[in-house]
Amino acid sequence: MSFARLGDPGAEIPVLRHDGSVYDLRPLTADITGAFLADDGLARARAAAENGELPILPDAASLRVGAPIALPGKIVCVGLNYHDHAAETGAAVPAEPVVFMKDPSTIVGPFDDVLIPRGSTKTDWEVELGVVIGTTARYLASPDEALAHVAGYVVSHDVSEREFQLERGGQWDKGKSCETFNPLGPDLVPASDVGDPQALGLRLSVNGVERQNGSTSAQIFTVAYVVWYLSQFMVLRPGDLVNTGTPAGVALGLPDTPYLRAGDVVELEIDGLGRARQTMVQA
């Protein structure tokens, strides 16, 4: 079972993919929002489909695939969270998670174009496991409590402009928050259907050349630890997105630094969460 949003930007239809069918969720909710997730919406949708209470969406295959969640209140990102990625960038393994924020309006669909910013020469790729919060998490007592607050998982592309991020002073946010810099999806897969979030393979290729091939088992800070840690500093609310870091293989860490250019095609996937594909276009 998985959840998606299909249709033109700003007019997406919430759907449930289940047993080979695509069900229209509009009898239950206008959109896949934090409020829907907090109200046990994923379980209610499964039950409604199994009880024959949801209509089939007949033209689903012809519709654009949007991001699988509506615009979140915030995107929280963790940097340098894989041992091999820290090593390739020459950074020390952090003692605590490296945390930065990303503009929520960067979210686009998994097959939408990504805009290379004006003046950019160092736009980079990063496949990441995205964690969607399902219930409010504040001051959690331990990481053991954290996964109970996770609604599900998504493929997230944390596109980065390295010059803006690292060479222009200040914080990382301006290298992370350019327009279209967070393609998301295709689907939101409930946590109960994913199992162990520390056993997922992540892969990314550029123009057919594999660049990243890692596993969440190599994360420095686990998903549970990250959610617990963040809850000590901010309130994580239903619908919020947490990007949990990327494995080795980004352009920044490769000898020839083959940064993205207009016309490049990036394909990425995570085990059990689906595949995405984006074409780079000059802004």
PDB file of C-alpha atoms in Angstrom, residues 101-232:
ATOM      1  CA  MET A 101      16.366  23.924   7.099  1.00  0.00           C
ATOM      2  CA  LYS A 102      15.092  23.907   3.547  1.00  0.00           C
ATOM      3  CA  ASP A 103      12.308  26.036   2.094  1.00  0.00           C
ATOM      4  CA  PRO A 104       9.160  23.830   1.870  1.00  0.00           C
ATOM      5  CA  SER A 105       8.225  25.456  -1.440  1.00  0.00           C
ATOM      6  CA  THR A 106      11.191  23.654  -3.052  1.00  0.00           C
ATOM      7  CA  ILE A 107       9.063  20.486  -3.166  1.00  0.00           C
ATOM      8  CA  VAL A 108       8.003  19.367  -6.649  1.00  0.00           C
ATOM      9  CA  GLY A 109       6.887  16.078  -8.146  1.00  0.00           C
ATOM     10  CA  PRO A 110       9.254  13.149  -8.707  1.00  0.00           C
ATOM     11  CA  PHE A 111       9.208  13.525 -12.502  1.00  0.00           C
ATOM     12  CA  ASP A 112       9.091  17.331 -12.683  1.00  0.00           C
ATOM     13  CA  ASP A 113      11.967  19.357 -14.139  1.00  0.00           C
ATOM     14  CA  VAL A 114      14.604  20.752 -11.787  1.00  0.00           C
ATOM     15  CA  LEU A 115      15.787  24.299 -12.468  1.00  0.00           C
ATOM     16  CA  ILE A 116      19.522  25.030 -12.524  1.00  0.00           C
ATOM     17  CA  PRO A 117      19.698  28.423 -10.739  1.00  0.00           C
ATOM     18  CA  ARG A 118      20.884  31.495 -12.584  1.00  0.00           C
ATOM     19  CA  GLY A 119      24.601  31.909 -12.000  1.00  0.00           C
ATOM     20  CA  SER A 120      25.008  28.322 -10.810  1.00  0.00           C
ATOM     21  CA  THR A 121      28.081  26.290 -11.732  1.00  0.00           C
ATOM     22  CA  LYS A 122      27.904  23.726  -8.910  1.00  0.00           C
ATOM     23  CA  THR A 123      24.414  22.213  -8.773  1.00  0.00           C
ATOM     24  CA  ASP A 124      24.698  18.769  -7.189  1.00  0.00           C
ATOM     25  CA  TRP A 125      22.544  15.700  -6.562  1.00  0.00           C
ATOM     26  CA  GLU A 126      21.740  13.862  -3.296  1.00  0.00           C
ATOM     27  CA  VAL A 127      19.394  10.872  -2.982  1.00  0.00           C
ATOM     28  CA  GLU A 128      17.948  10.756   0.529  1.00  0.00           C
ATOM     29  CA  LEU A 129      15.476   8.825   2.628  1.00  0.00           C
ATOM     30  CA  GLY A 130      12.688  11.258   3.463  1.00  0.00           C
ATOM     31  CA  VAL A 131      10.800  10.775   6.735  1.00  0.00           C
ATOM     32  CA  VAL A 132       7.256  12.130   6.971  1.00  0.00           C
ATOM     33  CA  ILE A 133       6.082  12.900  10.490  1.00  0.00           C
ATOM     34  CA  GLY A 134       2.651  11.531  11.437  1.00  0.00           C
ATOM     35  CA  THR A 135       2.088  12.739  14.991  1.00  0.00           C
ATOM     36  CA  THR A 136       3.528  15.628  16.967  1.00  0.00           C
ATOM     37  CA  ALA A 137       6.981  14.954  18.428  1.00  0.00           C
ATOM     38  CA  ARG A 138       8.328  17.260  21.122  1.00  0.00           C
ATOM     39  CA  TYR A 139      10.964  16.498  23.745  1.00  0.00           C
ATOM     40  CA  LEU A 140      10.856  12.748  23.150  1.00  0.00           C
ATOM     41  CA  ALA A 141      12.387  10.866  26.049  1.00  0.00           C
ATOM     42  CA  SER A 142      14.553   8.580  23.902  1.00  0.00           C
ATOM     43  CA  PRO A 143      15.079   7.356  20.336  1.00  0.00           C
ATOM     44  CA  ASP A 144      12.982   4.322  21.273  1.00  0.00           C
ATOM     45  CA  GLU A 145       9.897   6.551  21.097  1.00  0.00           C
ATOM     46  CA  ALA A 146      10.722   8.183  17.797  1.00  0.00           C
ATOM     47  CA  LEU A 147       9.525   5.774  15.110  1.00  0.00           C
ATOM     48  CA  ALA A 148       6.007   5.782  16.558  1.00  0.00           C
ATOM     49  CA  HIS A 149       5.793   9.391  15.326  1.00  0.00           C
ATOM     50  CA  VAL A 150       6.689   8.518  11.721  1.00  0.00           C
ATOM     51  CA  ALA A 151       3.830   8.227   9.224  1.00  0.00           C
ATOM     52  CA  GLY A 152       5.950   6.887   6.380  1.00  0.00           C
ATOM     53  CA  TYR A 153       8.905   7.215   4.065  1.00  0.00           C
ATOM     54  CA  VAL A 154       9.559   8.770   0.641  1.00  0.00           C
ATOM     55  CA  VAL A 155      12.282   9.135  -1.958  1.00  0.00           C
ATOM     56  CA  SER A 156      13.670  12.649  -1.525  1.00  0.00           C
ATOM     57  CA  HIS A 157      16.134  14.447  -3.791  1.00  0.00           C
ATOM     58  CA  ASP A 158      17.980  17.097  -1.792  1.00  0.00           C
ATOM     59  CA  VAL A 159      19.364  19.084  -4.716  1.00  0.00           C
ATOM     60  CA  SER A 160      22.174  21.436  -3.642  1.00  0.00           C
ATOM     61  CA  GLU A 161      24.123  24.335  -5.135  1.00  0.00           C
ATOM     62  CA  ARG A 162      27.560  23.924  -3.583  1.00  0.00           C
ATOM     63  CA  GLU A 163      28.926  27.394  -4.273  1.00  0.00           C
ATOM     64  CA  PHE A 164      25.842  29.002  -2.741  1.00  0.00           C
ATOM     65  CA  GLN A 165      26.000  26.515   0.146  1.00  0.00           C
ATOM     66  CA  LEU A 166      29.690  26.533   1.005  1.00  0.00           C
ATOM     67  CA  GLU A 167      31.440  29.504  -0.613  1.00  0.00           C
ATOM     68  CA  ARG A 168      29.044  32.417  -0.230  1.00  0.00           C
ATOM     69  CA  GLY A 169      29.107  32.789   3.559  1.00  0.00           C
ATOM     70  CA  GLY A 170      26.386  32.259   6.142  1.00  0.00           C
ATOM     71  CA  GLN A 171      24.374  29.102   6.556  1.00  0.00           C
ATOM     72  CA  TRP A 172      23.744  26.249   4.119  1.00  0.00           C
ATOM     73  CA  ASP A 173      20.116  27.150   3.490  1.00  0.00           C
ATOM     74  CA  LYS A 174      20.634  29.342   0.429  1.00  0.00           C
ATOM     75  CA  GLY A 175      22.397  26.502  -1.375  1.00  0.00           C
ATOM     76  CA  LYS A 176      19.495  24.202  -0.565  1.00  0.00           C
ATOM     77  CA  SER A 177      16.411  26.370  -1.077  1.00  0.00           C
ATOM     78  CA  CYS A 178      16.521  27.239  -4.769  1.00  0.00           C
ATOM     79  CA  GLU A 179      13.312  26.747  -6.736  1.00  0.00           C
ATOM     80  CA  THR A 180      12.453  23.043  -7.445  1.00  0.00           C
ATOM     81  CA  PHE A 181      15.344  21.805  -5.258  1.00  0.00           C
ATOM     82  CA  ASN A 182      13.380  19.028  -3.508  1.00  0.00           C
ATOM     83  CA  PRO A 183      11.679  16.579  -5.866  1.00  0.00           C
ATOM     84  CA  LEU A 184       9.707  14.148  -3.713  1.00  0.00           C
ATOM     85  CA  GLY A 185       8.106  10.772  -4.276  1.00  0.00           C
ATOM     86  CA  PRO A 186       6.580   9.101  -6.202  1.00  0.00           C
ATOM     87  CA  ASP A 187       4.778   7.575  -3.206  1.00  0.00           C
ATOM     88  CA  LEU A 188       4.474   7.890   0.544  1.00  0.00           C
ATOM     89  CA  VAL A 189       4.829   4.356   1.890  1.00  0.00           C
ATOM     90  CA  PRO A 190       3.472   3.833   5.422  1.00  0.00           C
ATOM     91  CA  ALA A 191       6.082   3.020   8.032  1.00  0.00           C
ATOM     92  CA  SER A 192       4.275  -0.239   8.798  1.00  0.00           C
ATOM     93  CA  ASP A 193       4.850  -1.383   5.207  1.00  0.00           C
ATOM     94  CA  VAL A 194       8.536  -0.422   5.118  1.00  0.00           C
ATOM     95  CA  GLY A 195       9.868  -2.272   8.138  1.00  0.00           C
ATOM     96  CA  ASP A 196      13.393  -1.393   9.234  1.00  0.00           C
ATOM     97  CA  PRO A 197      14.336   2.069   7.901  1.00  0.00           C
ATOM     98  CA  GLN A 198      18.004   1.169   8.473  1.00  0.00           C
ATOM     99  CA  ALA A 199      17.960  -1.561   5.821  1.00  0.00           C
ATOM    100  CA  LEU A 200      17.106   0.348   2.649  1.00  0.00           C
ATOM    101  CA  GLY A 201      19.293   0.621  -0.439  1.00  0.00           C
ATOM    102  CA  LEU A 202      19.576   4.028  -2.140  1.00  0.00           C
ATOM    103  CA  ARG A 203      20.755   4.519  -5.720  1.00  0.00           C
ATOM    104  CA  LEU A 204      21.173   7.481  -8.074  1.00  0.00           C
ATOM    105  CA  SER A 205      22.427   7.797 -11.638  1.00  0.00           C
ATOM    106  CA  VAL A 206      23.139  10.773 -13.900  1.00  0.00           C
ATOM    107  CA  ASN A 207      22.692  10.294 -17.651  1.00  0.00           C
ATOM    108  CA  GLY A 208      22.697   6.541 -17.078  1.00  0.00           C
ATOM    109  CA  VAL A 209      25.947   6.518 -15.066  1.00  0.00           C
ATOM    110  CA  GLU A 210      25.547   5.239 -11.515  1.00  0.00           C
ATOM    111  CA  ARG A 211      26.825   7.813  -9.053  1.00  0.00           C
ATOM    112  CA  GLN A 212      25.421   6.735  -5.681  1.00  0.00           C
ATOM    113  CA  ASN A 213      24.774   3.250  -4.343  1.00  0.00           C
ATOM    114  CA  GLY A 214      24.468   3.068  -0.578  1.00  0.00           C
ATOM    115  CA  SER A 215      22.375   1.808   2.296  1.00  0.00           C
ATOM    116  CA  THR A 216      20.708   3.486   5.236  1.00  0.00           C
ATOM    117  CA  SER A 217      22.574   0.936   7.376  1.00  0.00           C
ATOM    118  CA  ALA A 218      25.595   3.239   6.925  1.00  0.00           C
ATOM    119  CA  GLN A 219      23.934   6.264   8.505  1.00  0.00           C
ATOM    120  CA  ILE A 220      25.897   7.827  11.349  1.00  0.00           C
ATOM    121  CA  PHE A 221      22.663   8.779  13.133  1.00  0.00           C
ATOM    122  CA  THR A 222      19.689   6.471  12.628  1.00  0.00           C
ATOM    123  CA  VAL A 223      16.221   7.670  11.673  1.00  0.00           C
ATOM    124  CA  ALA A 224      15.054   7.077  15.240  1.00  0.00           C
ATOM    125  CA  TYR A 225      17.975   9.037  16.663  1.00  0.00           C
ATOM    126  CA  VAL A 226      17.449  11.925  14.225  1.00  0.00           C
ATOM    127  CA  VAL A 227      13.734  12.264  15.039  1.00  0.00           C
ATOM    128  CA  TRP A 228      14.455  12.099  18.777  1.00  0.00           C
ATOM    129  CA  TYR A 229      17.319  14.589  18.468  1.00  0.00           C
ATOM    130  CA  LEU A 230      15.326  17.100  16.457  1.00  0.00           C
ATOM    131  CA  SER A 231      12.476  16.934  18.967  1.00  0.00           C
ATOM    132  CA  GLN A 232      14.811  18.376  21.602  1.00  0.00           C
TER     133      GLN A 232
END
